[in-house]
């Protein structure tokens, strides 16, 4: 998930909780990404999508941003945790902190709403695919995201092919062919046959990489309507 996607996700979550959400300009935002208002409440929010814990700098920026945007409160939201120094400073400056545990609780509070939010589902699914081309991406994290989505799969059947495909590709990147094959197989069983082409294709490729040619050949013949001739010609002899 990119920093921009993370900001969109947080904005959508606050919007689902009844806030009017304003995204600040890319430049000149004074460290604030979102302004959220509901009734007499006004909150300036800084979103930190990080690979490591968040330190003092974010708290200082959030405090300054609250003064600049003239909001009642300010929050730093992150997918990680905060350093002990940042927690102490936030308490002194009265800046609220939302770490990954608090964020998870917030998501649970609006669960019934976000499950119906096309935007949120799109952000999460796209972040899984985007991780495949991101240097140093935490594949395990994105696998967990995809698995959590599947707990509620009845809410977005048209997204399932992408979620299962992401899972298979992510497991493959971690060289866990057993879990990759399991993800593709479950996806093929779950989605409509006419939608399963990409999953079948990737499963055949996985079998070929493992030299399990008989399994590849069986799938190739079972799903001939998808026209996988390029696999037959270039990768194995049928």
Short mmCIF file of C-alpha atoms in Angstrom, two decimals:
data_model
loop_
_atom_site.label_atom_id
_atom_site.label_comp_id
_atom_site.label_asym_id
_atom_site.label_seq_id
_atom_site.Cartn_x
_atom_site.Cartn_y
_atom_site.Cartn_z
CA UNK A 1 0.00 0.00 0.00
CA UNK A 2 1.46 3.33 -1.01
CA UNK A 3 1.39 6.40 1.19
CA UNK A 4 -1.32 7.88 -1.02
CA UNK A 5 -3.44 4.72 -0.77
CA UNK A 6 -3.02 4.77 3.01
CA UNK A 7 -4.26 8.36 3.14
CA UNK A 8 -7.28 7.42 1.00
CA UNK A 9 -8.03 4.47 3.28
CA UNK A 10 -7.95 6.61 6.42
CA UNK A 11 -10.08 9.27 4.73
CA UNK A 12 -12.66 6.66 3.71
CA UNK A 13 -12.78 5.24 7.25
CA UNK A 14 -13.40 8.66 8.80
CA UNK A 15 -15.98 9.37 6.11
CA UNK A 16 -17.82 6.15 6.99
CA UNK A 17 -17.85 7.32 10.62
CA UNK A 18 -19.78 10.43 9.61
CA UNK A 19 -16.96 12.94 9.12
CA UNK A 20 -16.70 15.40 6.28
CA UNK A 21 -13.23 14.68 4.90
CA UNK A 22 -11.02 17.18 3.08
CA UNK A 23 -7.71 16.11 1.53
CA UNK A 24 -5.04 18.80 1.85
CA UNK A 25 -2.87 19.89 -1.11
CA UNK A 26 0.21 17.78 -1.88
CA UNK A 27 2.43 20.81 -1.27
CA UNK A 28 2.03 23.32 1.53
CA UNK A 29 0.04 20.97 3.74
CA UNK A 30 2.26 21.62 6.78
CA UNK A 31 2.45 17.89 7.47
CA UNK A 32 -1.32 17.36 7.52
CA UNK A 33 -2.97 15.01 5.04
CA UNK A 34 -6.65 15.17 6.04
CA UNK A 35 -9.01 17.61 7.71
CA UNK A 36 -12.05 15.85 9.20
CA UNK A 37 -15.09 17.63 10.59
CA UNK A 38 -18.27 16.41 12.27
CA UNK A 39 -20.49 18.79 14.19
CA UNK A 40 -18.25 20.77 16.52
CA UNK A 41 -15.35 18.36 16.02
CA UNK A 42 -12.43 19.28 13.78
CA UNK A 43 -9.37 17.06 13.42
CA UNK A 44 -6.16 17.47 11.44
CA UNK A 45 -4.72 14.08 10.56
CA UNK A 46 -1.25 13.04 9.55
CA UNK A 47 -1.00 9.60 7.90
CA UNK A 48 2.27 7.69 8.21
CA UNK A 49 2.60 4.55 6.11
CA UNK A 50 5.92 3.23 7.37
CA UNK A 51 8.10 0.13 7.53
CA UNK A 52 9.41 1.13 10.97
CA UNK A 53 7.99 2.77 14.07
CA UNK A 54 7.12 6.48 13.99
CA UNK A 55 9.18 8.98 15.97
CA UNK A 56 9.02 12.53 17.31
CA UNK A 57 9.04 14.29 13.93
CA UNK A 58 5.51 13.17 13.06
CA UNK A 59 4.16 14.38 16.42
CA UNK A 60 5.83 17.77 16.01
CA UNK A 61 4.40 18.13 12.50
CA UNK A 62 0.91 17.15 13.68
CA UNK A 63 1.03 19.72 16.47
CA UNK A 64 2.20 22.47 14.10
CA UNK A 65 -0.37 21.38 11.52
CA UNK A 66 -3.18 21.67 14.06
CA UNK A 67 -2.23 25.29 14.68
CA UNK A 68 -1.87 26.01 10.97
CA UNK A 69 -5.22 24.46 9.99
CA UNK A 70 -6.92 25.76 13.16
CA UNK A 71 -8.48 22.46 14.20
CA UNK A 72 -9.52 21.43 17.67
CA UNK A 73 -7.56 18.17 17.65
CA UNK A 74 -4.80 16.43 15.74
CA UNK A 75 -4.01 12.75 15.19
CA UNK A 76 -1.10 10.81 13.76
CA UNK A 77 -2.26 7.54 12.22
CA UNK A 78 0.20 4.81 11.27
CA UNK A 79 0.27 1.20 10.13
CA UNK A 80 3.12 0.63 12.62
CA UNK A 81 3.72 1.72 16.22
CA UNK A 82 5.19 4.81 17.91
CA UNK A 83 8.50 5.14 19.70
CA UNK A 84 8.40 5.74 23.46
CA UNK A 85 9.77 9.23 22.85
CA UNK A 86 6.97 10.01 20.38
CA UNK A 87 4.36 8.78 22.87
CA UNK A 88 5.78 11.03 25.62
CA UNK A 89 5.89 14.06 23.32
CA UNK A 90 2.36 13.43 22.05
CA UNK A 91 1.06 13.37 25.61
CA UNK A 92 2.77 16.69 26.37
CA UNK A 93 1.48 18.34 23.17
CA UNK A 94 -1.98 16.74 23.38
CA UNK A 95 -1.61 15.06 20.00
CA UNK A 96 -3.58 11.83 19.67
CA UNK A 97 -1.85 8.72 18.35
CA UNK A 98 -3.44 5.88 16.39
CA UNK A 99 -1.13 2.91 15.92
CA UNK A 100 -1.88 -0.28 13.99
CA UNK A 101 -3.81 -1.78 16.93
CA UNK A 102 -6.00 1.30 17.33
CA UNK A 103 -6.47 1.41 13.56
CA UNK A 104 -7.61 -2.22 13.59
CA UNK A 105 -10.16 -1.40 16.30
CA UNK A 106 -11.35 1.60 14.30
CA UNK A 107 -11.83 -0.61 11.24
CA UNK A 108 -13.84 -3.07 13.33
CA UNK A 109 -16.10 -0.27 14.60
CA UNK A 110 -17.17 0.65 11.07
CA UNK A 111 -16.88 -2.90 9.67
CA UNK A 112 -20.44 -3.16 8.39
CA UNK A 113 -19.97 0.12 6.53
CA UNK A 114 -16.54 -0.47 5.01
CA UNK A 115 -17.55 -3.89 3.77
CA UNK A 116 -20.00 -2.07 1.51
CA UNK A 117 -17.45 0.57 0.47
CA UNK A 118 -16.22 -0.06 -3.07
CA UNK A 119 -13.44 2.48 -2.55
CA UNK A 120 -11.97 0.80 0.50
CA UNK A 121 -12.08 -2.67 -1.05
CA UNK A 122 -10.48 -1.30 -4.21
CA UNK A 123 -7.67 0.36 -2.23
CA UNK A 124 -6.86 -2.80 -0.28
CA UNK A 125 -7.01 -5.14 -3.28
CA UNK A 126 -4.90 -2.83 -5.44
CA UNK A 127 -2.34 -2.46 -2.67
CA UNK A 128 -1.78 -6.22 -2.72
CA UNK A 129 -1.04 -6.20 -6.44
CA UNK A 130 1.07 -3.07 -6.15
CA UNK A 131 3.27 -4.75 -3.54
CA UNK A 132 4.49 -7.18 -6.20
CA UNK A 133 6.35 -4.39 -8.00
CA UNK A 134 7.46 -2.47 -4.89
CA UNK A 135 11.05 -2.88 -3.79
CA UNK A 136 11.32 -4.34 -0.29
CA UNK A 137 7.58 -4.82 0.13
CA UNK A 138 6.43 -6.80 3.17
CA UNK A 139 4.71 -9.66 1.35
CA UNK A 140 3.55 -11.29 4.59
CA UNK A 141 1.70 -8.10 5.51
CA UNK A 142 -0.17 -8.03 2.21
CA UNK A 143 -0.96 -11.74 2.44
CA UNK A 144 -2.59 -11.01 5.81
CA UNK A 145 -4.59 -8.16 4.24
CA UNK A 146 -5.88 -10.45 1.48
CA UNK A 147 -6.70 -13.25 3.94
CA UNK A 148 -8.65 -10.82 6.14
CA UNK A 149 -10.67 -9.69 3.12
CA UNK A 150 -11.59 -13.28 2.35
CA UNK A 151 -13.31 -13.54 5.74
CA UNK A 152 -16.01 -11.29 4.26
CA UNK A 153 -15.91 -12.50 0.66
CA UNK A 154 -19.68 -12.67 0.33
CA UNK A 155 -19.72 -8.85 0.34
CA UNK A 156 -17.61 -8.41 -2.82
CA UNK A 157 -17.80 -11.47 -5.10
CA UNK A 158 -16.62 -9.47 -8.14
CA UNK A 159 -13.28 -8.77 -6.41
CA UNK A 160 -12.49 -12.36 -5.45
CA UNK A 161 -10.54 -13.23 -8.58
CA UNK A 162 -8.12 -10.37 -7.86
CA UNK A 163 -7.76 -11.29 -4.18
CA UNK A 164 -7.00 -14.96 -4.91
CA UNK A 165 -4.63 -13.99 -7.70
CA UNK A 166 -2.79 -11.58 -5.38
CA UNK A 167 -2.50 -14.31 -2.76
CA UNK A 168 -1.07 -16.79 -5.23
CA UNK A 169 1.46 -14.31 -6.59
CA UNK A 170 2.49 -13.10 -3.13
CA UNK A 171 3.04 -16.66 -1.87
CA UNK A 172 4.98 -17.39 -5.03
CA UNK A 173 7.25 -14.39 -4.38
CA UNK A 174 7.98 -15.90 -0.97
CA UNK A 175 8.76 -19.19 -2.76
CA UNK A 176 5.94 -20.95 -0.95
CA UNK A 177 4.59 -22.93 -3.88
CA UNK A 178 2.28 -25.05 -1.70
CA UNK A 179 0.34 -22.01 -0.46
CA UNK A 180 0.43 -20.39 -3.91
CA UNK A 181 -1.14 -23.49 -5.47
CA UNK A 182 -3.72 -23.65 -2.66
CA UNK A 183 -4.71 -20.01 -3.27
CA UNK A 184 -5.12 -20.51 -7.02
CA UNK A 185 -7.11 -23.73 -6.50
CA UNK A 186 -9.46 -22.14 -3.98
CA UNK A 187 -9.98 -19.21 -6.30
CA UNK A 188 -10.78 -21.50 -9.23
CA UNK A 189 -13.34 -23.34 -7.09
CA UNK A 190 -14.87 -20.08 -5.86
CA UNK A 191 -15.24 -17.83 -8.90
CA UNK A 192 -17.34 -18.54 -11.97
CA UNK A 193 -15.59 -20.75 -14.52
CA UNK A 194 -15.66 -18.07 -17.21
CA UNK A 195 -13.80 -15.69 -14.85
CA UNK A 196 -11.10 -18.14 -13.74
CA UNK A 197 -8.73 -17.80 -16.71
CA UNK A 198 -5.95 -15.83 -14.98
CA UNK A 199 -6.03 -18.17 -11.98
CA UNK A 200 -5.83 -21.26 -14.18
CA UNK A 201 -3.02 -19.69 -16.20
CA UNK A 202 -0.96 -18.88 -13.10
CA UNK A 203 -1.61 -22.31 -11.62
CA UNK A 204 -0.37 -23.97 -14.82
CA UNK A 205 2.74 -21.78 -14.73
CA UNK A 206 3.28 -22.74 -11.09
CA UNK A 207 3.09 -26.44 -11.96
CA UNK A 208 5.51 -25.95 -14.84
CA UNK A 209 8.01 -24.22 -12.57
CA UNK A 210 7.78 -27.20 -10.22
CA UNK A 211 8.17 -29.61 -13.19
CA UNK A 212 4.78 -31.10 -12.39
CA UNK A 213 3.98 -31.42 -16.07
CA UNK A 214 1.14 -33.91 -15.74
CA UNK A 215 -0.81 -31.53 -13.52
CA UNK A 216 -0.09 -28.69 -15.94
CA UNK A 217 -1.24 -30.82 -18.85
CA UNK A 218 -4.44 -31.82 -17.05
CA UNK A 219 -5.40 -28.20 -16.38
CA UNK A 220 -4.45 -27.19 -19.90
CA UNK A 221 -6.85 -29.77 -21.34
CA UNK A 222 -9.60 -29.13 -18.79
CA UNK A 223 -9.72 -25.40 -19.52
CA UNK A 224 -9.11 -25.38 -23.27
CA UNK A 225 -11.63 -22.58 -23.75
CA UNK A 226 -9.07 -20.10 -22.39
CA UNK A 227 -6.62 -20.84 -25.21
CA UNK A 228 -3.34 -21.35 -23.37
CA UNK A 229 -1.53 -22.37 -26.57
CA UNK A 230 1.43 -20.12 -25.84
CA UNK A 231 2.13 -22.23 -22.74
CA UNK A 232 2.00 -25.41 -24.77
CA UNK A 233 4.38 -24.11 -27.42
CA UNK A 234 6.90 -22.34 -25.20
CA UNK A 235 7.02 -24.19 -21.90
CA UNK A 236 6.21 -27.87 -22.11
CA UNK A 237 5.34 -30.57 -24.59
CA UNK A 238 1.81 -31.86 -24.69
#
